[in-house]
Short mmCIF file of C-alpha atoms and ligand atoms in Angstrom, two decimals:
data_model
loop_
_atom_site.label_atom_id
_atom_site.label_comp_id
_atom_site.label_asym_id
_atom_site.label_seq_id
_atom_site.Cartn_x
_atom_site.Cartn_y
_atom_site.Cartn_z
CA MET A 553 -6.90 -3.60 25.33
CA ARG A 554 -4.59 -5.90 23.43
CA GLY A 555 -6.61 -8.39 21.40
CA ASP A 556 -5.43 -11.53 23.14
CA GLN A 557 -6.60 -10.17 26.51
CA THR A 558 -10.24 -9.99 25.51
CA ASP A 559 -13.07 -12.46 26.08
CA ALA A 560 -13.78 -12.52 22.39
CA TRP A 561 -10.24 -13.78 21.66
CA GLN A 562 -10.88 -16.71 24.03
CA SER A 563 -14.16 -17.59 22.39
CA LEU A 564 -12.59 -17.31 18.93
CA THR A 565 -9.88 -19.75 20.09
CA ALA A 566 -12.65 -22.22 20.96
CA TYR A 567 -14.40 -21.55 17.62
CA SER A 568 -11.17 -22.22 15.74
CA LYS A 569 -10.76 -25.61 17.42
CA ALA A 570 -14.21 -26.64 16.24
CA PHE A 571 -13.49 -25.17 12.84
CA PHE A 572 -11.34 -27.78 11.15
CA GLY A 573 -14.25 -29.57 9.47
CA PHE A 574 -15.45 -26.33 7.87
CA ASP A 575 -16.06 -26.65 4.11
CA LEU A 576 -17.02 -23.73 1.91
CA ARG A 577 -19.04 -25.99 -0.37
CA ASN A 578 -21.23 -27.13 2.53
CA ALA A 579 -21.47 -23.60 3.88
CA PHE A 580 -22.94 -22.39 0.58
CA ALA A 581 -25.16 -25.45 0.24
CA SER A 582 -26.67 -24.97 3.68
CA ASP A 583 -27.11 -21.20 3.64
CA ALA A 584 -28.79 -19.51 0.67
CA THR A 585 -28.05 -16.13 2.13
CA ARG A 586 -24.29 -16.65 2.48
CA ALA A 587 -23.22 -14.70 -0.62
CA ALA A 588 -25.49 -11.78 0.24
CA HIS A 589 -24.54 -11.75 3.92
CA PHE A 590 -20.83 -11.60 3.21
CA SER A 591 -21.04 -9.10 0.37
CA GLN A 592 -21.31 -5.37 0.48
CA GLU A 593 -20.87 -2.09 -1.33
CA ALA A 594 -18.49 0.54 -0.05
CA PRO A 595 -17.42 3.72 -1.80
CA GLY A 596 -15.83 2.83 -5.17
CA VAL A 597 -15.85 -0.92 -4.56
CA PHE A 598 -18.07 -3.99 -4.24
CA ALA A 599 -16.66 -6.78 -2.08
CA ASP A 600 -17.67 -10.40 -1.86
CA LEU A 601 -16.15 -11.96 1.29
CA SER A 602 -18.35 -15.08 1.16
CA LYS A 603 -15.70 -17.52 -0.13
CA ASN A 604 -13.71 -17.19 3.05
CA HIS A 605 -13.24 -19.60 5.93
CA TRP A 606 -15.72 -18.08 8.33
CA ASP A 607 -19.37 -18.02 9.15
CA ALA A 608 -21.75 -15.49 10.66
CA GLY A 609 -21.03 -16.69 14.20
CA ILE A 610 -17.29 -16.20 13.79
CA GLU A 611 -17.77 -12.86 12.13
CA ALA A 612 -19.94 -11.70 15.06
CA GLN A 613 -17.19 -12.75 17.50
CA LEU A 614 -14.59 -10.91 15.39
CA ILE A 615 -16.72 -7.77 15.55
CA ALA A 616 -16.96 -8.28 19.30
CA LEU A 617 -13.18 -8.60 19.38
CA ALA A 618 -12.80 -5.34 17.45
CA ASP A 619 -15.07 -3.71 20.00
CA GLN A 620 -13.35 -5.18 23.08
CA ALA A 621 -9.90 -4.36 21.72
CA GLY A 622 -10.98 -0.74 21.24
CA VAL A 623 -10.40 -0.71 17.48
CA LEU A 624 -13.10 1.88 16.83
CA LYS A 625 -11.92 4.08 19.72
CA HIS A 626 -8.39 3.91 18.27
CA ARG A 627 -9.83 4.88 14.85
CA ASP A 628 -11.58 7.87 16.42
CA ARG A 629 -8.31 8.94 18.07
CA MET A 630 -6.62 8.85 14.69
CA PHE A 631 -9.38 10.95 13.13
CA LYS A 632 -9.05 13.43 16.02
CA GLY A 633 -5.37 13.98 15.40
CA ASP A 634 -4.16 12.30 18.66
CA ALA A 635 -0.53 11.21 18.69
CA ILE A 636 -1.29 7.51 18.15
CA ASN A 637 2.17 6.97 16.67
CA ALA A 638 3.43 6.70 20.22
CA THR A 639 7.05 5.67 19.57
CA GLU A 640 7.59 8.86 17.51
CA ASN A 641 5.02 10.89 19.40
CA ARG A 642 3.24 11.91 16.25
CA ALA A 643 -0.30 12.16 15.01
CA VAL A 644 -1.33 9.96 12.11
CA MET A 645 -3.23 12.19 9.68
CA HIS A 646 -2.80 10.99 6.11
CA TRP A 647 -6.60 11.11 5.98
CA LEU A 648 -6.41 14.89 6.43
CA LEU A 649 -4.64 15.13 3.08
CA ARG A 650 -7.90 14.12 1.34
CA HIS A 651 -10.25 16.01 3.61
CA PRO A 652 -12.33 18.80 2.04
CA ALA A 653 -11.15 22.27 3.00
CA GLU A 654 -14.59 23.45 4.08
CA GLY A 655 -17.93 22.20 5.31
CA ALA A 656 -19.42 20.83 8.48
CA ALA A 657 -16.85 18.01 8.75
CA ALA A 658 -13.98 20.47 8.47
CA ASP A 659 -15.62 22.72 11.11
CA ALA A 660 -15.95 19.77 13.47
CA LEU A 661 -12.22 19.01 13.47
CA PRO A 662 -10.19 20.04 16.55
CA ALA A 663 -8.75 23.52 16.18
CA SER A 664 -5.16 22.30 15.90
CA VAL A 665 -6.15 19.92 13.10
CA GLN A 666 -8.01 22.72 11.30
CA VAL A 667 -4.71 24.65 11.21
CA CYS A 668 -3.07 21.65 9.55
CA LEU A 669 -6.00 21.32 7.10
CA LYS A 670 -5.44 24.94 5.99
CA GLU A 671 -1.79 24.21 5.29
CA VAL A 672 -2.75 21.01 3.48
CA HIS A 673 -4.94 22.88 1.06
CA GLU A 674 -2.48 25.72 0.53
CA THR A 675 0.18 23.19 -0.41
CA LEU A 676 -2.25 21.12 -2.47
CA ASN A 677 -3.31 24.21 -4.47
CA ASP A 678 0.32 25.19 -5.07
CA MET A 679 1.30 21.67 -6.08
CA LEU A 680 -1.69 21.33 -8.46
CA SER A 681 -0.94 24.67 -10.11
CA TYR A 682 2.62 23.49 -10.58
CA ALA A 683 1.37 20.17 -12.03
CA GLU A 684 -0.80 22.06 -14.51
CA LYS A 685 2.14 24.29 -15.48
CA ILE A 686 4.30 21.20 -16.19
CA ARG A 687 1.42 19.60 -18.11
CA SER A 688 1.22 22.55 -20.48
CA ASP A 689 5.01 22.91 -20.78
CA GLU A 690 5.62 21.14 -24.06
CA GLN A 691 9.36 21.31 -23.63
CA ILE A 692 9.21 18.91 -20.67
CA THR A 693 8.68 15.47 -22.12
CA ASP A 694 10.13 13.33 -19.32
CA VAL A 695 9.42 13.32 -15.60
CA VAL A 696 11.85 11.31 -13.45
CA ASN A 697 10.72 10.54 -9.87
CA ILE A 698 13.69 9.78 -7.65
CA GLY A 699 12.53 8.26 -4.36
CA ILE A 700 12.27 4.94 -2.61
CA GLY A 701 9.74 3.07 -0.43
CA GLY A 702 6.70 5.25 0.13
CA SER A 703 8.28 7.97 -2.03
CA ASP A 704 8.27 5.61 -4.94
CA LEU A 705 5.83 2.70 -4.66
CA GLY A 706 2.65 4.79 -4.29
CA PRO A 707 3.21 7.27 -7.12
CA GLN A 708 4.58 4.57 -9.38
CA MET A 709 1.66 2.26 -8.75
CA ALA A 710 -0.91 5.00 -9.21
CA VAL A 711 0.58 6.55 -12.37
CA MET A 712 0.56 3.06 -13.88
CA ALA A 713 -2.94 2.29 -12.65
CA LEU A 714 -4.40 5.49 -14.08
CA GLN A 715 -2.41 5.47 -17.33
CA SER A 716 -5.66 5.65 -19.37
CA PHE A 717 -6.21 9.15 -17.86
CA ALA A 718 -2.60 10.26 -18.35
CA LEU A 719 -1.56 13.09 -20.56
CA LYS A 720 -0.05 11.92 -23.82
CA GLY A 721 3.44 13.17 -24.63
CA LYS A 722 4.90 12.97 -21.14
CA HIS A 723 6.88 9.96 -20.06
CA PHE A 724 7.24 8.98 -16.45
CA HIS A 725 10.22 7.18 -15.00
CA PHE A 726 10.72 5.92 -11.47
CA VAL A 727 14.22 5.49 -10.09
CA SER A 728 14.48 4.03 -6.60
CA ASN A 729 17.32 1.58 -6.26
CA VAL A 730 20.86 2.67 -5.36
CA ASP A 731 21.91 0.15 -7.98
CA GLY A 732 23.35 2.53 -10.63
CA HIS A 733 22.02 0.32 -13.47
CA GLU A 734 18.56 1.66 -12.80
CA LEU A 735 19.41 5.41 -13.04
CA ASP A 736 21.88 4.79 -15.84
CA ALA A 737 19.30 3.08 -17.94
CA VAL A 738 16.82 5.93 -17.52
CA LEU A 739 19.38 8.69 -18.12
CA LYS A 740 20.50 7.09 -21.37
CA GLY A 741 17.11 7.89 -22.91
CA LEU A 742 16.87 11.51 -21.68
CA LYS A 743 17.87 15.02 -22.73
CA SER A 744 18.60 17.53 -19.96
CA GLU A 745 16.49 20.32 -21.58
CA SER A 746 13.32 18.18 -21.67
CA THR A 747 13.65 16.46 -18.29
CA LEU A 748 12.11 17.30 -14.95
CA PHE A 749 13.55 15.51 -11.90
CA LEU A 750 11.34 15.18 -8.81
CA ILE A 751 13.37 14.36 -5.73
CA ALA A 752 10.86 12.65 -3.47
CA SER A 753 11.95 11.98 0.10
CA LYS A 754 10.09 12.65 3.32
CA THR A 755 13.33 12.97 5.24
CA PHE A 756 15.64 14.07 2.38
CA THR A 757 18.35 11.91 3.95
CA THR A 758 17.65 8.45 2.48
CA LEU A 759 20.88 7.07 1.08
CA GLU A 760 19.45 5.72 -2.16
CA THR A 761 17.52 8.84 -3.00
CA MET A 762 20.35 11.22 -2.09
CA THR A 763 22.83 9.20 -4.13
CA ASN A 764 20.52 9.10 -7.18
CA ALA A 765 19.66 12.75 -6.81
CA LEU A 766 23.31 13.78 -6.72
CA SER A 767 24.09 11.66 -9.73
CA ALA A 768 21.14 13.05 -11.63
CA LYS A 769 22.26 16.59 -10.87
CA ARG A 770 25.81 15.79 -12.00
CA TRP A 771 24.44 14.25 -15.21
CA PHE A 772 22.21 17.29 -15.77
CA GLU A 773 25.15 19.66 -15.43
CA SER A 774 27.37 17.48 -17.57
CA GLN A 775 24.78 17.68 -20.34
CA GLY A 776 24.94 21.49 -20.23
CA GLY A 777 21.95 21.95 -18.05
CA THR A 778 22.09 25.12 -15.88
CA ASN A 779 18.60 25.95 -14.73
CA VAL A 780 18.31 23.58 -11.70
CA SER A 781 15.28 25.41 -10.38
CA ARG A 782 13.37 24.67 -13.58
CA HIS A 783 14.49 21.05 -13.91
CA PHE A 784 14.49 19.88 -10.28
CA ALA A 785 11.76 19.99 -7.68
CA ALA A 786 11.73 18.48 -4.21
CA LEU A 787 8.90 16.73 -2.41
CA THR A 788 9.79 16.60 1.26
CA THR A 789 9.15 17.48 4.88
CA ASN A 790 12.76 18.66 5.06
CA VAL A 791 12.61 21.83 3.03
CA GLU A 792 15.87 23.06 4.51
CA ALA A 793 17.86 20.03 3.29
CA ALA A 794 16.30 20.40 -0.16
CA GLY A 795 17.42 24.02 -0.22
CA LYS A 796 20.96 23.02 0.73
CA PHE A 797 20.97 20.54 -2.12
CA GLY A 798 20.26 23.48 -4.43
CA ILE A 799 16.54 22.91 -5.14
CA GLN A 800 14.35 25.98 -4.88
CA THR A 801 11.08 24.46 -6.11
CA CYS A 802 9.83 22.60 -3.10
CA PHE A 803 6.46 21.11 -2.06
CA GLY A 804 6.36 20.22 1.60
CA PHE A 805 4.42 17.84 3.81
CA TRP A 806 4.39 17.07 7.46
CA ASP A 807 5.78 14.60 10.01
CA TRP A 808 2.27 13.29 10.69
CA VAL A 809 2.22 11.68 7.23
CA GLY A 810 3.96 8.29 7.21
CA GLY A 811 6.09 7.52 4.14
CA ARG A 812 3.89 4.61 3.10
CA TYR A 813 0.79 6.81 3.54
CA SER A 814 2.19 9.81 1.64
CA LEU A 815 0.76 9.31 -1.85
CA TRP A 816 -1.97 11.89 -1.02
CA SER A 817 0.65 14.56 -0.22
CA ALA A 818 3.23 16.27 -2.43
CA ILE A 819 4.57 12.77 -3.02
CA GLY A 820 1.62 12.39 -5.35
CA LEU A 821 3.01 15.07 -7.70
CA PRO A 822 3.96 12.60 -10.52
CA LEU A 823 0.33 11.40 -10.48
CA ALA A 824 -0.97 15.00 -10.44
CA ILE A 825 1.17 15.77 -13.51
CA ALA A 826 0.00 12.61 -15.24
CA ILE A 827 -3.75 13.00 -14.69
CA GLY A 828 -4.15 16.72 -13.94
CA ALA A 829 -5.52 18.70 -11.03
CA ASP A 830 -9.22 17.80 -11.45
CA LYS A 831 -8.60 14.08 -11.65
CA PHE A 832 -6.18 14.25 -8.73
CA ARG A 833 -8.93 15.88 -6.68
CA GLU A 834 -11.22 13.00 -7.71
CA PHE A 835 -8.55 10.57 -6.48
CA LEU A 836 -8.51 12.38 -3.11
CA ALA A 837 -12.32 12.41 -3.07
CA GLY A 838 -12.46 8.61 -3.49
CA ALA A 839 -10.13 8.15 -0.55
CA HIS A 840 -12.11 10.62 1.53
CA ALA A 841 -15.33 8.72 0.74
CA MET A 842 -13.68 5.60 2.12
CA ASP A 843 -12.53 7.55 5.19
CA GLN A 844 -16.11 8.51 5.86
CA HIS A 845 -17.25 4.95 5.38
CA PHE A 846 -14.62 3.74 7.83
CA GLN A 847 -15.60 6.44 10.35
CA ASN A 848 -19.38 6.10 10.10
CA ALA A 849 -20.49 2.67 8.96
CA ASP A 850 -21.47 0.28 11.77
CA ALA A 851 -18.76 -2.36 12.34
CA ALA A 852 -20.75 -5.25 10.83
CA HIS A 853 -21.04 -3.31 7.51
CA ASN A 854 -17.79 -1.51 7.63
CA LEU A 855 -15.59 -2.99 4.88
CA PRO A 856 -12.16 -2.05 6.35
CA VAL A 857 -13.27 -3.48 9.70
CA ARG A 858 -14.57 -6.67 8.10
CA LEU A 859 -11.41 -7.20 6.07
CA GLY A 860 -9.07 -6.29 8.90
CA MET A 861 -10.84 -8.67 11.31
CA LEU A 862 -10.80 -11.43 8.66
CA ASP A 863 -7.04 -10.84 8.48
CA VAL A 864 -6.79 -11.31 12.24
CA TRP A 865 -8.90 -14.51 12.11
CA TYR A 866 -6.68 -15.96 9.44
CA ARG A 867 -3.41 -14.98 11.03
CA ASN A 868 -4.07 -15.79 14.64
CA PHE A 869 -6.74 -18.49 14.69
CA LEU A 870 -6.33 -20.40 11.40
CA HIS A 871 -2.58 -19.63 11.27
CA TYR A 872 -2.42 -18.71 7.58
CA THR A 873 0.81 -16.86 7.16
CA SER A 874 0.45 -15.19 3.81
CA ARG A 875 -2.01 -13.48 1.45
CA CYS A 876 -1.79 -13.51 -2.34
CA ILE A 877 -2.88 -10.39 -4.15
CA ALA A 878 -4.29 -11.13 -7.60
CA PRO A 879 -5.26 -7.99 -9.51
CA TYR A 880 -7.03 -8.85 -12.76
CA HIS A 881 -5.96 -5.65 -14.46
CA SER A 882 -2.54 -5.21 -15.96
CA ALA A 883 -2.43 -1.53 -14.95
CA LEU A 884 -2.48 -2.77 -11.32
CA LYS A 885 0.87 -4.42 -11.88
CA ARG A 886 2.54 -2.51 -9.07
CA PHE A 887 -0.35 -2.91 -6.63
CA ALA A 888 1.13 -5.96 -4.80
CA PRO A 889 4.52 -4.30 -4.18
CA TYR A 890 2.66 -1.18 -2.97
CA LEU A 891 0.58 -3.29 -0.54
CA GLN A 892 3.70 -5.12 0.64
CA GLN A 893 5.10 -1.96 2.08
CA LEU A 894 1.77 -0.76 3.36
CA GLU A 895 1.01 -3.90 5.32
CA MET A 896 4.41 -5.41 6.09
CA GLU A 897 6.14 -2.16 7.11
CA SER A 898 3.07 -1.17 9.14
CA ASN A 899 2.30 -4.43 10.88
CA GLY A 900 5.52 -6.40 10.72
CA LYS A 901 6.11 -5.88 14.46
CA GLN A 902 6.89 -8.18 17.36
CA VAL A 903 6.19 -6.05 20.39
CA ASP A 904 3.08 -4.25 21.63
CA LEU A 905 2.76 -0.57 22.38
CA GLN A 906 4.40 -1.09 25.79
CA GLY A 907 7.35 -2.87 24.17
CA GLN A 908 6.23 -6.32 25.40
CA ALA A 909 6.99 -9.29 23.16
CA LEU A 910 3.81 -10.52 21.42
CA PRO A 911 2.75 -14.18 21.87
CA TYR A 912 1.00 -14.27 18.45
CA GLY A 913 1.70 -13.59 14.80
CA THR A 914 1.28 -10.15 13.19
CA SER A 915 1.64 -9.13 9.52
CA PRO A 916 1.16 -11.88 6.97
CA VAL A 917 3.50 -12.07 3.94
CA LEU A 918 1.88 -10.32 1.04
CA TRP A 919 2.78 -11.20 -2.52
CA GLY A 920 1.21 -11.47 -5.93
CA GLU A 921 1.11 -10.73 -9.63
CA PRO A 922 -1.64 -9.73 -12.01
CA GLY A 923 -3.94 -12.42 -13.36
CA THR A 924 -4.02 -14.16 -15.66
CA ASN A 925 -0.21 -14.31 -15.54
CA GLY A 926 -0.17 -15.73 -12.05
CA GLN A 927 -2.33 -18.61 -13.19
CA HIS A 928 0.53 -19.83 -15.35
CA ALA A 929 3.12 -19.47 -12.62
CA PHE A 930 2.21 -19.96 -9.00
CA PHE A 931 -1.49 -20.79 -9.00
CA GLN A 932 -0.53 -24.49 -9.13
CA MET A 933 0.58 -24.18 -5.51
CA LEU A 934 -2.54 -22.28 -4.56
CA HIS A 935 -4.76 -25.06 -5.95
CA GLN A 936 -2.76 -28.17 -4.97
CA GLY A 937 -0.01 -27.08 -2.59
CA THR A 938 0.06 -28.16 1.05
CA ASP A 939 -0.40 -24.63 2.44
CA VAL A 940 -3.69 -22.71 2.39
CA VAL A 941 -3.06 -19.22 1.05
CA PRO A 942 -6.06 -16.83 1.06
CA LEU A 943 -6.29 -14.84 -2.19
CA GLU A 944 -7.56 -11.35 -2.77
CA PHE A 945 -8.89 -10.95 -6.28
CA ILE A 946 -9.21 -7.38 -7.49
CA ALA A 947 -11.11 -7.08 -10.77
CA VAL A 948 -12.35 -4.14 -12.81
CA LYS A 949 -15.59 -4.57 -14.78
CA ASN A 950 -15.00 -2.20 -17.64
CA ALA A 951 -11.90 -2.02 -19.81
CA THR A 952 -10.60 1.13 -21.46
CA HIS A 953 -9.30 -0.65 -24.55
CA ALA A 954 -11.52 -1.61 -27.43
CA LEU A 955 -10.07 -5.05 -28.20
CA PRO A 956 -12.91 -7.48 -28.65
CA ASP A 957 -13.10 -10.60 -26.46
CA HIS A 958 -10.28 -9.80 -24.04
CA GLN A 959 -12.24 -8.34 -21.16
CA ALA A 960 -14.79 -11.10 -21.04
CA LEU A 961 -11.99 -13.67 -21.10
CA LEU A 962 -10.07 -11.90 -18.35
CA LEU A 963 -13.07 -11.59 -16.06
CA SER A 964 -14.15 -15.15 -16.77
CA ASN A 965 -10.74 -16.30 -15.65
CA ALA A 966 -10.91 -14.30 -12.43
CA LEU A 967 -14.31 -15.77 -11.55
CA ALA A 968 -13.24 -19.25 -12.61
CA GLN A 969 -10.10 -19.20 -10.45
CA ALA A 970 -12.03 -18.14 -7.37
CA GLN A 971 -14.62 -20.82 -8.16
CA ALA A 972 -12.01 -23.53 -8.85
CA LEU A 973 -10.19 -22.81 -5.66
CA MET A 974 -13.39 -23.28 -3.73
CA VAL A 975 -15.16 -26.16 -5.51
CA GLY A 976 -12.07 -28.26 -6.31
CA LYS A 977 -12.39 -31.52 -8.23
CA ALA A 978 -12.19 -35.00 -6.80
CA ASP A 979 -9.90 -37.47 -8.61
CA ALA A 980 -9.10 -40.79 -7.09
CA GLY A 981 -5.81 -40.93 -9.01
CA GLY A 982 -4.28 -38.26 -6.72
CA HIS A 983 -2.34 -36.07 -9.12
CA LYS A 984 -5.44 -34.60 -10.70
CA ASN A 985 -7.20 -34.10 -7.42
CA PHE A 986 -8.08 -30.56 -6.45
CA PRO A 987 -8.97 -30.38 -2.72
CA GLY A 988 -10.99 -27.18 -3.11
CA ASN A 989 -12.23 -25.31 -0.05
CA ARG A 990 -9.53 -22.73 -0.64
CA PRO A 991 -10.51 -19.23 0.49
CA SER A 992 -10.65 -15.97 -1.47
CA THR A 993 -12.03 -12.47 -1.28
CA PHE A 994 -13.27 -10.79 -4.45
CA ILE A 995 -13.13 -7.04 -4.80
CA LEU A 996 -14.80 -5.54 -7.85
CA LEU A 997 -14.43 -2.00 -9.23
CA GLU A 998 -16.81 -0.77 -11.95
CA ASP A 999 -14.05 1.19 -13.63
CA LEU A 1000 -10.42 1.96 -12.75
CA THR A 1001 -11.04 5.68 -12.21
CA PRO A 1002 -9.13 8.06 -9.97
CA PHE A 1003 -12.04 8.05 -7.51
CA ASN A 1004 -12.28 4.25 -7.36
CA LEU A 1005 -8.50 3.84 -7.06
CA GLY A 1006 -8.38 6.38 -4.23
CA ALA A 1007 -11.15 4.45 -2.41
CA LEU A 1008 -9.41 1.09 -2.99
CA ILE A 1009 -6.10 2.31 -1.56
CA ALA A 1010 -7.77 3.95 1.47
CA LEU A 1011 -9.65 0.71 2.06
CA GLN A 1012 -6.35 -1.11 2.25
CA GLU A 1013 -4.80 1.55 4.54
CA HIS A 1014 -7.74 1.15 6.99
CA ARG A 1015 -7.83 -2.65 7.01
CA VAL A 1016 -4.15 -2.57 7.96
CA PHE A 1017 -5.04 -0.09 10.70
CA VAL A 1018 -7.75 -2.47 12.04
CA SER A 1019 -5.58 -5.57 12.32
CA GLY A 1020 -2.72 -3.51 13.73
CA ALA A 1021 -5.06 -2.09 16.40
CA VAL A 1022 -6.20 -5.61 17.48
CA TRP A 1023 -2.57 -6.71 17.65
CA GLY A 1024 -1.86 -3.75 19.91
CA ILE A 1025 1.12 -2.62 17.85
CA ASN A 1026 2.23 0.72 16.50
CA SER A 1027 1.45 0.44 12.78
CA PHE A 1028 3.05 3.79 12.09
CA ASP A 1029 6.74 3.40 12.89
CA GLN A 1030 9.41 1.28 11.10
CA TRP A 1031 12.35 0.79 13.43
CA GLY A 1032 13.07 -2.50 11.74
CA VAL A 1033 14.67 -0.78 8.74
CA GLU A 1034 17.33 1.00 10.79
CA LEU A 1035 19.88 -1.71 11.65
CA GLY A 1036 20.60 -2.57 8.03
CA LYS A 1037 21.14 1.10 7.24
CA VAL A 1038 23.70 1.42 10.05
CA LEU A 1039 25.57 -1.73 9.12
CA ALA A 1040 25.59 -0.73 5.40
CA LYS A 1041 27.45 2.43 6.43
CA ASP A 1042 30.04 0.48 8.37
CA ILE A 1043 30.53 -2.03 5.54
CA HIS A 1044 30.75 0.78 2.98
CA ALA A 1045 33.70 2.23 4.94
CA ARG A 1046 35.33 -1.18 5.09
CA MET A 1047 34.88 -1.62 1.32
CA ALA A 1048 37.37 1.23 0.88
CA SER A 1049 39.78 0.25 3.62
CA GLY A 1050 39.58 -3.54 3.36
CA ASP A 1051 39.40 -3.75 7.15
CA VAL A 1052 37.47 -6.86 8.18
CA ALA A 1053 38.39 -6.79 11.90
CA GLY A 1054 35.52 -7.74 14.15
CA LEU A 1055 33.30 -9.03 11.33
CA ASP A 1056 31.85 -12.50 11.36
CA ALA A 1057 33.75 -14.90 9.03
CA SER A 1058 31.03 -15.06 6.41
CA THR A 1059 30.58 -11.27 6.04
CA ALA A 1060 34.38 -10.87 6.06
CA GLN A 1061 34.91 -13.37 3.24
CA LEU A 1062 32.14 -11.89 1.10
CA LEU A 1063 33.45 -8.39 1.66
CA GLN A 1064 36.90 -9.49 0.45
CA ARG A 1065 35.34 -11.03 -2.63
CA VAL A 1066 33.28 -7.99 -3.62
CA ARG A 1067 35.97 -5.42 -3.02
CA THR A 1068 37.28 -3.92 -6.22
CA SER A 1069 40.46 -2.33 -4.80
O1 F6P B 2273 13.63 2.85 5.20
C1 F6P B 2273 12.25 2.80 5.17
C2 F6P B 2273 11.66 4.14 4.83
O2 F6P B 2273 11.86 5.03 5.89
C3 F6P B 2273 10.19 4.06 4.45
O3 F6P B 2273 9.38 4.05 5.55
C4 F6P B 2273 10.06 5.21 3.55
O4 F6P B 2273 8.88 5.15 2.80
C5 F6P B 2273 11.30 5.12 2.76
O5 F6P B 2273 12.28 4.69 3.71
C6 F6P B 2273 11.73 6.40 2.08
O6 F6P B 2273 11.95 7.41 3.03
P1 F6P B 2273 12.08 8.91 2.59
O7 F6P B 2273 10.83 9.27 1.89
O8 F6P B 2273 12.32 9.69 3.82
O9 F6P B 2273 13.23 8.99 1.61
#
């Protein structure tokens, strides 16, 4: 049942009306158990949700809402391999990519899913042997991933996040944009004989990736390169198109893996080359541990459920429209862009599963930068601006560098910002007044290991699933990207011809200005 049609939604509406006097400072002062109640361990992460604008009564209603909206039933359908991506009639099984090949859990899967699991492990084994081969190939010094969206953001984010585990002597480059400046800058530093190009595209039709791949191949040949099968590999569900492109080394995946959920598939090859087969398996194991937590923990202690329902509370009842991601670890520099696609492409929808217009908001705007940099840029607005923006701090206890003082300073700043946002500071003069009572969630990892990163990403995938399920939308399609693609083709043709007939006056004038011939 769509969230807004439940009784719990109605009682949350009533709660939200009575909520405007809520103050975090009073909530902590009047309840000594608040921090403990709203904190929990989950695989790979500890989360403190206590500095958020809610209380135990609201949380209980949110859990009731999850139940009445059938979130957990929807979850179970995903984990059974049902075609819950209804508009494309596909199963949603990225979780299967990190599922162990054998054991009681594997035996309990439906027979059709077991067939897929077998293929998953065959491909995984092939891909990891290939990754090991490349790792020990000293002639290959540079790996260039050409892909965009889910075929870029995930591997790029993870290679950067796990750089302390990465093999020395191999350099990773990520080219996504059709803007030739990006590919050109990368190619300038490369030699054809020491470069491996990975063409990453689920569909193998994406304009940016195909354009970059073609230019990379032309460059490779112009540099005297001949052995395309050694220097190019494809990561795709469209093995046939990769073959036509002239690539023989191909690692496949399946249409039941969404692009933004594909890091666990062959799309993860750059990460596998960087950290090696064993560590890649640990990465998968972390995500699988989170899958099990999501499947088995009761709703009130289920971290993806709690986070996803908090997201619903904020979006639909307190009307907060954005969430700031603040990772206090410079290796998580690409985490916010990664989450932007995960959440905004999944839940940026305006109709329900029946195609009916929704009367409430869906995906918030996600944005952010690592701390402490953000503190010297946009935190001013978070502390004293007129909008309330919930933050999500992500901190890592242990550093991998040996520089004295830095880590304690970094973590002190993370704690202090969360504290300052909440406690504020009264100043009668106005300009120095901090209102306080600003909400945040604090996620803490012991170390930034492959296991913990895998768990952290799967946590985010599942919280997006939870809010999407309450909103009654299909979190697994992305029709909203299509119109721009079609119009770009039309405009591209007009760029050559100069024909502006039928265009609006603004587009016509801009086209005439940007035309070079
Ligand atoms: O245009 C959006 C999108 O389809 C994303 O969903 C996807 O991750 C990206 O493009 C890249 O697609 P592909 O992997 O098929 O090249």
